[in-house]
Amino acid sequence: MRLTPDEQAMADGRDGPAVARAMDLLIRYGEALDAERLVDTRNVTGTFGATSVQMVDFAEKNGGMDAVFSEFNLDSRELVKPPKAKVYTTHLQLTMDPQNAERMNISEEMIRFYPKSAAYAAGLGVQLGHTCTPYQIGNVPVFGEHCAWMESSAVIYCNSVLGGRTNAEGRESAGAASITGKIPYWGYHLDENRLGTHLVTLDVDVETTSDWGLLGYFIGEHVQEHVPVVRARGGRFSQVPNLARLKHFGAAAASSGGVEMYHLVGVTPEAKTEEQAFGGNRIIETLRYGEAERRHTWEQLNSTASDSHVDYVMLGCPHYTLEQIWEACQLLEGRKVHENTEMWIFTPRAIKALADQNGYTKIIEDAGAHLMSDSCSAMSRGVPKGTKVVALDSAKHAHYLPAIANVQAWYGTTADCINAACTGRWEGRFA
Ligand code: F3S
């Protein structure tokens, strides 16, 4: 890999041993992928500190939080003290909401260690965003900006909707990027890899958030790690999808497949036309999405569930927008969550503050549900005690939670889920 004189100096130890270890990691990573060089980044999202019981244990046995950073953010056996983040770095979601840790059945060890871990990350100059949707709380890359982001649902949003450029980084490469401002120049940093490979033609209009989740899940399963280009019915989307719909769509496509970039013709910034989206690429395959495909995907997402008694309703994967909280409140206000059912809604901590100010948290709490932040049931492996059946409005969670929490999962609209919370029964139907 070609290094600039400045990069070579960092690799040689000019800026201290931690930066040298970070450069070593980035060079090994880049060479494994045949990257010719590194690229500057000023925007990193990652995870820092001890985010699991194993890491807490590791910290306690190996000399504290610097040992965790060395091992899990730099892939370094040598214990090095990291400098402060060199570039703007946002912390992603955690494995718990500290305000609701007991409700989430988080271990005492994690609860006890949490303040130390959070203080360590803050001490590094990392912004404690604590969300899988950093683009909702002010970290909004501009078109063409090179980023080093973790979290598949955020990566696909950054690339496709914002026109930022990132691969799905790991904890180690994001850690190394935060103290060097460098990341290998490969994958979605390069123009040619951002072009479409598969055409998806819609025979149905896609409008609701749950419909966008179904479409994303269908596409991810079929194109896997390629770049789909979606052509609307009649060449024009009947409704331009908003942030929440694109958030659900991308998260679903990144779950059933490994999609990190897509184009919606006439909507996303690198697809003003179909020609621009493909950029001369040969189309590998054309897929059709009509009523039969939509129904099949809905059945797939509901395939783990048979018991109509719902113990737990979880909303907020990816973390809910303020608009989604407002919508949920409209469906919930004046009603009560069933005595045998729990309902948790997850949102970024910063949006929860707005929900508090707007009175939405009170509406949710008055109904017997809970507005929570920082995490989710899949990340924390936290569901209410005794949960056997859950209801979800997220295709991503319907994909992961049955295996993670050993539960049955119903997938439907937000209204289906809130009805289930209030009646204790699943009555969602394919519509
Ligand atoms: Fe976010 Fe958890 Fe979903 S971290 S994307 S809410 S699985």
Coordinates of C-alpha atoms and ligand atoms in Angstrom, one line a residue:
M1 CA 0.0 0.0 0.0
R2 CA 1.3 3.5 -0.9
L3 CA 1.6 5.7 2.2
T4 CA 2.1 9.5 2.2
P5 CA 5.1 10.8 4.2
D6 CA 2.7 11.8 7.0
E7 CA 1.1 8.3 7.1
Q8 CA 4.5 6.7 7.1
A9 CA 5.6 8.9 10.0
M10 CA 2.5 7.8 12.0
A11 CA 3.2 4.2 11.2
D12 CA 6.8 4.7 12.3
G13 CA 5.7 6.0 15.7
R14 CA 5.9 9.7 15.4
D15 CA 2.5 10.2 17.1
G16 CA 3.1 7.5 19.8
P17 CA 2.6 3.8 20.0
A18 CA -1.2 3.7 19.9
V19 CA -1.3 5.6 16.6
A20 CA 1.5 3.3 15.3
R21 CA -0.6 0.2 16.2
A22 CA -3.6 1.8 14.5
M23 CA -1.6 2.4 11.3
D24 CA -0.4 -1.2 11.4
L25 CA -4.0 -2.4 11.6
L26 CA -5.1 -0.1 8.8
I27 CA -2.2 -1.2 6.6
R28 CA -2.9 -4.9 7.2
Y29 CA -6.6 -4.4 6.6
G30 CA -6.0 -2.4 3.4
E31 CA -3.5 -4.8 2.0
A32 CA -5.8 -7.8 2.6
L33 CA -8.4 -6.0 0.4
D34 CA -5.9 -4.8 -2.2
A35 CA -6.5 -1.2 -1.4
E36 CA -3.8 1.0 -3.0
R37 CA -3.9 3.7 -0.4
L38 CA -5.6 5.2 2.6
V39 CA -8.1 8.0 2.4
D40 CA -8.7 10.8 4.9
T41 CA -11.8 10.7 7.0
R42 CA -13.2 13.2 9.5
N43 CA -16.3 11.2 10.4
V44 CA -16.2 7.9 12.4
T45 CA -18.9 6.0 14.2
G46 CA -17.9 3.1 16.4
T47 CA -18.1 1.5 19.8
F48 CA -15.7 2.2 22.6
G49 CA -15.3 1.1 26.2
A50 CA -16.6 -2.2 27.6
T51 CA -19.8 -3.1 25.8
S52 CA -20.2 -6.7 27.0
V53 CA -19.6 -8.7 30.1
Q54 CA -16.6 -10.3 28.5
M55 CA -15.0 -6.9 27.9
V56 CA -15.7 -5.9 31.5
D57 CA -14.0 -9.1 32.6
F58 CA -11.1 -8.4 30.2
A59 CA -10.7 -4.9 31.6
E60 CA -10.6 -6.1 35.1
K61 CA -8.0 -8.8 34.4
N62 CA -5.8 -6.8 32.1
G63 CA -5.2 -3.4 33.4
G64 CA -8.3 -1.4 32.7
M65 CA -10.0 0.4 29.8
D66 CA -6.8 1.0 27.9
A67 CA -6.4 -2.8 27.6
V68 CA -9.9 -3.0 26.1
F69 CA -9.1 -0.2 23.6
S70 CA -5.8 -1.9 22.7
E71 CA -7.4 -5.4 22.2
F72 CA -10.8 -4.5 20.8
N73 CA -10.2 -1.2 19.0
L74 CA -6.7 -1.7 17.8
D75 CA -6.3 -5.5 17.6
S76 CA -3.1 -5.0 19.6
R77 CA -1.9 -7.4 22.2
E78 CA 0.5 -4.8 23.4
L79 CA -1.2 -2.5 25.9
V80 CA -1.0 1.1 24.6
K81 CA -2.6 4.3 25.8
P82 CA -4.7 5.9 23.1
P83 CA -4.7 9.6 22.4
K84 CA -7.9 11.5 22.2
A85 CA -9.9 11.0 19.0
K86 CA -8.3 12.9 16.2
V87 CA -11.5 13.2 14.1
Y88 CA -15.2 13.5 14.9
T89 CA -16.3 10.2 16.3
T90 CA -19.8 9.2 17.4
H91 CA -20.5 6.3 19.7
L92 CA -23.1 3.9 18.4
Q93 CA -25.7 1.9 20.4
L94 CA -25.0 0.2 23.6
T95 CA -26.0 -3.1 25.2
M96 CA -28.3 -1.3 27.7
D97 CA -30.3 1.8 28.5
P98 CA -28.8 2.9 31.8
Q99 CA -32.1 4.4 32.8
N100 CA -33.9 1.1 32.3
A101 CA -31.2 -1.4 33.0
E102 CA -33.1 -3.4 35.5
R103 CA -36.2 -3.5 33.3
M104 CA -34.0 -4.9 30.5
N105 CA -32.6 -7.6 32.9
I106 CA -29.0 -6.3 32.4
S107 CA -26.5 -8.0 34.7
E108 CA -25.4 -6.2 37.8
E109 CA -21.8 -6.4 36.6
M110 CA -22.6 -4.4 33.4
I111 CA -24.7 -1.8 35.4
R112 CA -21.9 -1.3 37.9
F113 CA -19.3 -0.9 35.2
Y114 CA -21.3 1.4 32.9
P115 CA -20.3 4.8 34.4
K116 CA -16.6 3.9 34.1
S117 CA -17.0 2.8 30.5
A118 CA -19.0 5.8 29.5
A119 CA -16.5 8.1 31.2
Y120 CA -13.7 6.4 29.4
A121 CA -15.3 6.9 26.0
A122 CA -16.1 10.6 26.8
G123 CA -12.5 11.0 27.9
L124 CA -11.4 9.9 24.5
G125 CA -13.4 12.8 23.0
V126 CA -16.0 10.4 21.5
Q127 CA -19.5 11.8 21.3
L128 CA -21.8 9.7 23.3
G129 CA -24.6 9.5 20.7
H130 CA -25.6 6.0 21.8
T131 CA -27.7 5.3 18.7
C132 CA -27.6 3.1 15.6
T133 CA -29.0 6.2 13.8
P134 CA -26.2 8.8 14.2
Y135 CA -27.7 10.7 11.2
Q136 CA -30.7 11.5 13.3
I137 CA -28.7 13.3 15.9
G138 CA -26.6 15.6 13.9
N139 CA -24.0 13.4 12.4
V140 CA -25.1 13.8 8.8
P141 CA -22.4 13.2 6.2
V142 CA -22.5 15.5 3.2
F143 CA -22.5 14.1 -0.4
G144 CA -19.2 12.5 -1.2
E145 CA -17.8 12.7 2.3
H146 CA -15.5 9.8 3.2
C147 CA -16.6 8.1 6.5
A148 CA -15.6 5.2 8.6
W149 CA -18.9 3.9 10.0
M150 CA -20.0 0.7 11.7
E151 CA -23.6 -0.6 12.0
S152 CA -25.1 -2.0 8.9
S153 CA -28.3 0.0 9.0
A154 CA -26.4 3.3 9.4
V155 CA -23.9 2.3 6.7
I156 CA -26.5 1.7 4.0
Y157 CA -28.3 5.0 5.0
C158 CA -25.0 6.9 4.7
N159 CA -24.1 5.5 1.3
S160 CA -27.5 5.4 -0.3
V161 CA -29.6 8.3 1.1
L162 CA -26.9 10.8 2.0
G163 CA -24.3 10.0 -0.7
G164 CA -21.6 9.7 2.0
R165 CA -19.0 7.0 1.4
T166 CA -18.3 4.2 3.8
N167 CA -17.8 0.5 4.1
A168 CA -19.2 -1.4 7.0
E169 CA -16.3 -1.0 9.3
G170 CA -15.6 -3.2 12.4
R171 CA -14.9 -2.0 15.9
E172 CA -11.2 -2.3 15.3
S173 CA -11.0 -0.3 12.1
A174 CA -13.3 2.4 13.4
G175 CA -11.1 2.6 16.5
A176 CA -8.0 3.0 14.4
A177 CA -9.7 5.5 12.1
S178 CA -10.8 7.7 15.1
I179 CA -7.2 8.3 16.2
T180 CA -5.6 8.5 12.8
G181 CA -8.2 10.1 10.5
K182 CA -7.5 7.4 7.9
I183 CA -9.3 4.4 6.4
P184 CA -8.5 2.1 3.5
Y185 CA -9.6 3.4 0.1
W186 CA -11.6 0.5 -1.2
G187 CA -15.2 -0.7 -1.7
Y188 CA -17.8 2.0 -1.5
H189 CA -15.2 4.8 -1.3
L190 CA -14.7 4.1 -5.1
D191 CA -17.0 5.4 -7.8
E192 CA -17.2 2.1 -9.7
N193 CA -18.3 0.1 -6.7
R194 CA -21.2 2.3 -6.1
L195 CA -22.9 1.6 -9.4
G196 CA -26.0 -0.6 -9.7
T197 CA -25.7 -4.3 -10.4
H198 CA -29.3 -5.6 -10.1
L199 CA -32.6 -4.0 -11.4
V200 CA -35.7 -4.4 -9.2
T201 CA -38.9 -3.4 -11.0
L202 CA -41.9 -2.7 -8.8
D203 CA -45.4 -3.8 -9.9
V204 CA -46.9 -2.4 -6.7
D205 CA -46.8 1.0 -5.0
V206 CA -44.7 1.0 -1.8
E207 CA -45.9 3.6 0.7
T208 CA -46.1 2.6 4.3
T209 CA -43.1 2.0 6.6
S210 CA -44.0 -1.7 6.9
D211 CA -44.2 -2.0 3.1
W212 CA -40.7 -0.5 2.8
G213 CA -39.5 -3.0 5.3
L214 CA -41.0 -5.9 3.2
L215 CA -39.4 -4.6 0.0
G216 CA -36.0 -4.2 1.7
Y217 CA -36.2 -7.7 3.1
F218 CA -37.1 -9.1 -0.3
I219 CA -34.3 -7.3 -2.1
G220 CA -31.6 -8.1 0.4
E221 CA -32.4 -11.8 0.3
H222 CA -32.1 -11.8 -3.5
V223 CA -29.2 -9.5 -4.2
Q224 CA -27.1 -10.3 -1.1
E225 CA -24.1 -8.0 -1.2
H226 CA -24.7 -6.3 -4.6
V227 CA -26.1 -2.9 -5.4
P228 CA -29.8 -2.9 -6.3
V229 CA -31.5 -0.2 -8.4
V230 CA -35.2 0.1 -7.7
R231 CA -37.5 1.3 -10.5
A232 CA -41.0 2.4 -9.2
R233 CA -44.2 1.3 -10.7
G234 CA -44.8 3.6 -13.7
G235 CA -41.3 5.0 -13.3
R236 CA -42.3 7.3 -10.4
F237 CA -42.8 6.6 -6.7
S238 CA -46.4 7.4 -5.7
Q239 CA -45.0 8.8 -2.4
V240 CA -41.4 9.9 -1.9
P241 CA -40.2 7.8 1.1
N242 CA -39.3 9.8 4.2
L243 CA -36.4 9.2 6.6
A244 CA -38.3 6.5 8.6
R245 CA -39.2 4.5 5.5
L246 CA -35.7 4.6 4.1
K247 CA -34.3 3.7 7.5
H248 CA -36.5 0.6 7.7
F249 CA -35.9 -0.3 4.1
G250 CA -32.1 -0.1 4.4
A251 CA -32.0 -2.0 7.7
A252 CA -34.1 -4.8 6.2
A253 CA -32.0 -5.1 3.1
A254 CA -28.8 -5.2 5.2
S255 CA -30.3 -8.0 7.4
S256 CA -31.7 -10.5 4.9
G257 CA -28.6 -9.8 2.7
G258 CA -25.5 -7.7 3.1
V259 CA -26.6 -4.7 1.1
E260 CA -24.6 -1.6 1.8
M261 CA -25.7 0.6 -1.1
Y262 CA -28.9 0.9 -3.2
H263 CA -30.4 3.4 -5.6
L264 CA -34.1 4.4 -5.8
V265 CA -34.4 5.9 -9.3
G266 CA -35.6 9.6 -9.0
V267 CA -35.1 9.6 -5.2
T268 CA -31.6 8.8 -4.0
P269 CA -28.8 11.2 -5.0
E270 CA -26.7 9.0 -7.3
A271 CA -29.8 7.8 -9.2
K272 CA -31.4 10.8 -10.9
T273 CA -31.9 8.4 -13.8
E274 CA -31.6 4.6 -14.2
E275 CA -28.6 5.3 -16.6
Q276 CA -26.8 7.2 -13.9
A277 CA -27.5 4.5 -11.3
F278 CA -25.9 1.8 -13.4
G279 CA -23.3 4.0 -15.0
G280 CA -22.8 1.6 -17.9
N281 CA -22.7 -1.6 -15.7
R282 CA -24.1 -4.7 -17.1
I283 CA -27.3 -5.7 -15.2
I284 CA -26.6 -9.0 -13.6
E285 CA -30.3 -9.8 -12.9
T286 CA -33.7 -8.2 -13.1
L287 CA -36.1 -8.9 -10.3
R288 CA -39.8 -8.2 -10.2
Y289 CA -41.6 -7.3 -7.0
G290 CA -45.4 -7.6 -7.2
E291 CA -48.2 -8.7 -4.9
A292 CA -47.1 -12.4 -4.8
E293 CA -43.5 -11.4 -3.8
R294 CA -44.9 -9.0 -1.2
R295 CA -47.1 -11.7 0.3
H296 CA -44.3 -14.2 0.3
T297 CA -42.0 -11.8 2.2
W298 CA -44.7 -11.1 4.7
E299 CA -45.2 -14.8 5.3
Q300 CA -41.4 -15.3 5.7
L301 CA -41.2 -12.6 8.3
N302 CA -44.1 -14.1 10.2
S303 CA -42.9 -17.7 9.9
T304 CA -41.7 -18.1 13.4
A305 CA -45.0 -17.1 15.0
S306 CA -48.1 -19.2 15.7
D307 CA -49.3 -18.2 19.2
S308 CA -51.6 -15.1 19.0
H309 CA -51.0 -14.2 22.7
V310 CA -48.4 -11.4 22.6
D311 CA -46.1 -10.9 25.6
Y312 CA -44.0 -8.0 24.3
V313 CA -44.2 -5.3 21.7
M314 CA -40.9 -3.7 20.7
L315 CA -40.8 -0.6 18.4
G316 CA -37.8 1.4 17.4
C317 CA -35.5 -0.7 15.2
P318 CA -33.7 1.2 13.8
H319 CA -34.2 3.8 16.6
Y320 CA -37.5 5.7 16.1
T321 CA -37.6 9.2 14.7
L322 CA -39.5 11.9 16.5
E323 CA -42.1 11.6 13.8
Q324 CA -42.5 7.9 14.5
I325 CA -42.9 8.6 18.2
W326 CA -45.6 11.2 17.4
E327 CA -47.4 8.6 15.2
A328 CA -47.2 6.0 17.9
C329 CA -48.6 8.5 20.4
Q330 CA -51.6 9.1 18.1
L331 CA -52.3 5.4 18.1
L332 CA -51.7 5.0 21.8
E333 CA -53.2 8.1 23.4
G334 CA -56.0 7.3 25.8
R335 CA -55.4 3.5 25.6
K336 CA -53.7 1.1 28.0
V337 CA -51.2 -1.6 27.4
H338 CA -52.7 -5.0 28.3
E339 CA -51.8 -6.3 31.8
N340 CA -50.1 -9.4 30.3
T341 CA -48.1 -7.4 27.7
E342 CA -45.2 -5.0 27.8
M343 CA -44.4 -2.4 25.2
W344 CA -41.0 -0.7 24.8
I345 CA -40.1 1.9 22.2
F346 CA -36.4 2.7 21.5
T347 CA -35.1 6.0 20.2
P348 CA -31.8 8.0 20.5
R349 CA -31.3 9.7 23.8
A350 CA -31.3 13.1 22.2
I351 CA -34.7 12.4 20.6
K352 CA -36.1 11.1 23.9
A353 CA -35.3 14.6 25.3
L354 CA -37.4 16.1 22.6
A355 CA -40.2 13.5 23.2
D356 CA -40.1 14.5 26.9
Q357 CA -40.5 18.2 26.0
N358 CA -43.3 17.5 23.6
G359 CA -45.3 15.4 26.1
Y360 CA -44.9 12.2 24.1
T361 CA -43.1 10.4 26.8
K362 CA -45.9 11.1 29.2
I363 CA -48.5 9.8 26.7
I364 CA -46.5 6.6 26.3
E365 CA -45.9 6.2 30.1
D366 CA -49.6 6.9 30.8
A367 CA -50.5 4.1 28.5
G368 CA -48.2 1.8 30.5
A369 CA -45.5 1.6 27.8
H370 CA -41.9 2.8 28.1
L371 CA -39.8 5.1 25.9
M372 CA -36.2 3.9 26.1
S373 CA -32.9 4.8 24.5
D374 CA -29.3 3.8 23.8
S375 CA -30.1 0.1 22.9
C376 CA -32.7 -2.4 21.8
S377 CA -33.7 -5.9 22.5
A378 CA -31.4 -7.5 20.0
M379 CA -28.4 -5.6 21.1
S380 CA -29.0 -6.1 24.8
R381 CA -30.6 -9.5 24.5
G382 CA -33.1 -7.9 26.8
V383 CA -36.8 -8.7 26.7
P384 CA -39.3 -8.7 29.5
K385 CA -39.0 -11.8 31.8
G386 CA -40.9 -14.8 30.5
T387 CA -41.4 -13.4 26.9
K388 CA -42.4 -16.1 24.4
V389 CA -44.1 -14.1 21.7
V390 CA -43.2 -10.6 20.5
A391 CA -44.7 -8.2 18.0
L392 CA -42.5 -6.0 15.8
D393 CA -42.8 -3.4 13.1
S394 CA -39.2 -3.9 12.1
A395 CA -38.1 -6.5 9.5
K396 CA -34.6 -6.3 10.9
H397 CA -35.7 -7.2 14.4
A398 CA -38.1 -9.9 13.0
H399 CA -35.1 -11.4 11.3
Y400 CA -32.8 -11.4 14.3
L401 CA -34.8 -11.5 17.6
P402 CA -36.3 -15.0 17.3
A403 CA -32.8 -16.5 17.3
I404 CA -31.3 -14.1 19.8
A405 CA -34.1 -14.3 22.4
N406 CA -35.7 -17.7 21.5
V407 CA -39.1 -16.1 20.9
Q408 CA -41.8 -16.2 18.3
A409 CA -42.1 -12.9 16.3
W410 CA -45.0 -11.3 14.5
Y411 CA -44.2 -8.7 11.9
G412 CA -46.8 -6.0 11.0
T413 CA -47.6 -2.3 10.9
T414 CA -47.0 0.0 13.8
A415 CA -50.8 0.0 14.3
D416 CA -50.9 -3.8 14.3
C417 CA -48.2 -3.8 17.0
I418 CA -49.9 -1.1 19.2
N419 CA -53.2 -3.0 18.9
A420 CA -51.4 -6.1 20.0
A421 CA -49.9 -4.2 23.0
C422 CA -53.4 -3.0 24.1
T423 CA -55.3 -6.2 23.5
G424 CA -52.6 -8.8 24.3
R425 CA -53.4 -10.5 21.0
W426 CA -52.0 -10.5 17.5
E427 CA -54.6 -9.7 14.9
G428 CA -52.4 -8.3 12.2
R429 CA -53.3 -9.5 8.7
F430 CA -51.6 -9.3 5.3
A431 CA -53.2 -6.3 3.6
Ligands
F3S1 FE1 -30.6 -0.3 16.1 FE2 -30.9 -2.5 17.5 FE3 -32.1 -2.3 15.2 S1 -29.1 -1.3 17.4 S2 -30.8 -1.1 14.0 S3 -32.5 -1.0 17.0 S4 -31.1 -4.1 16.0

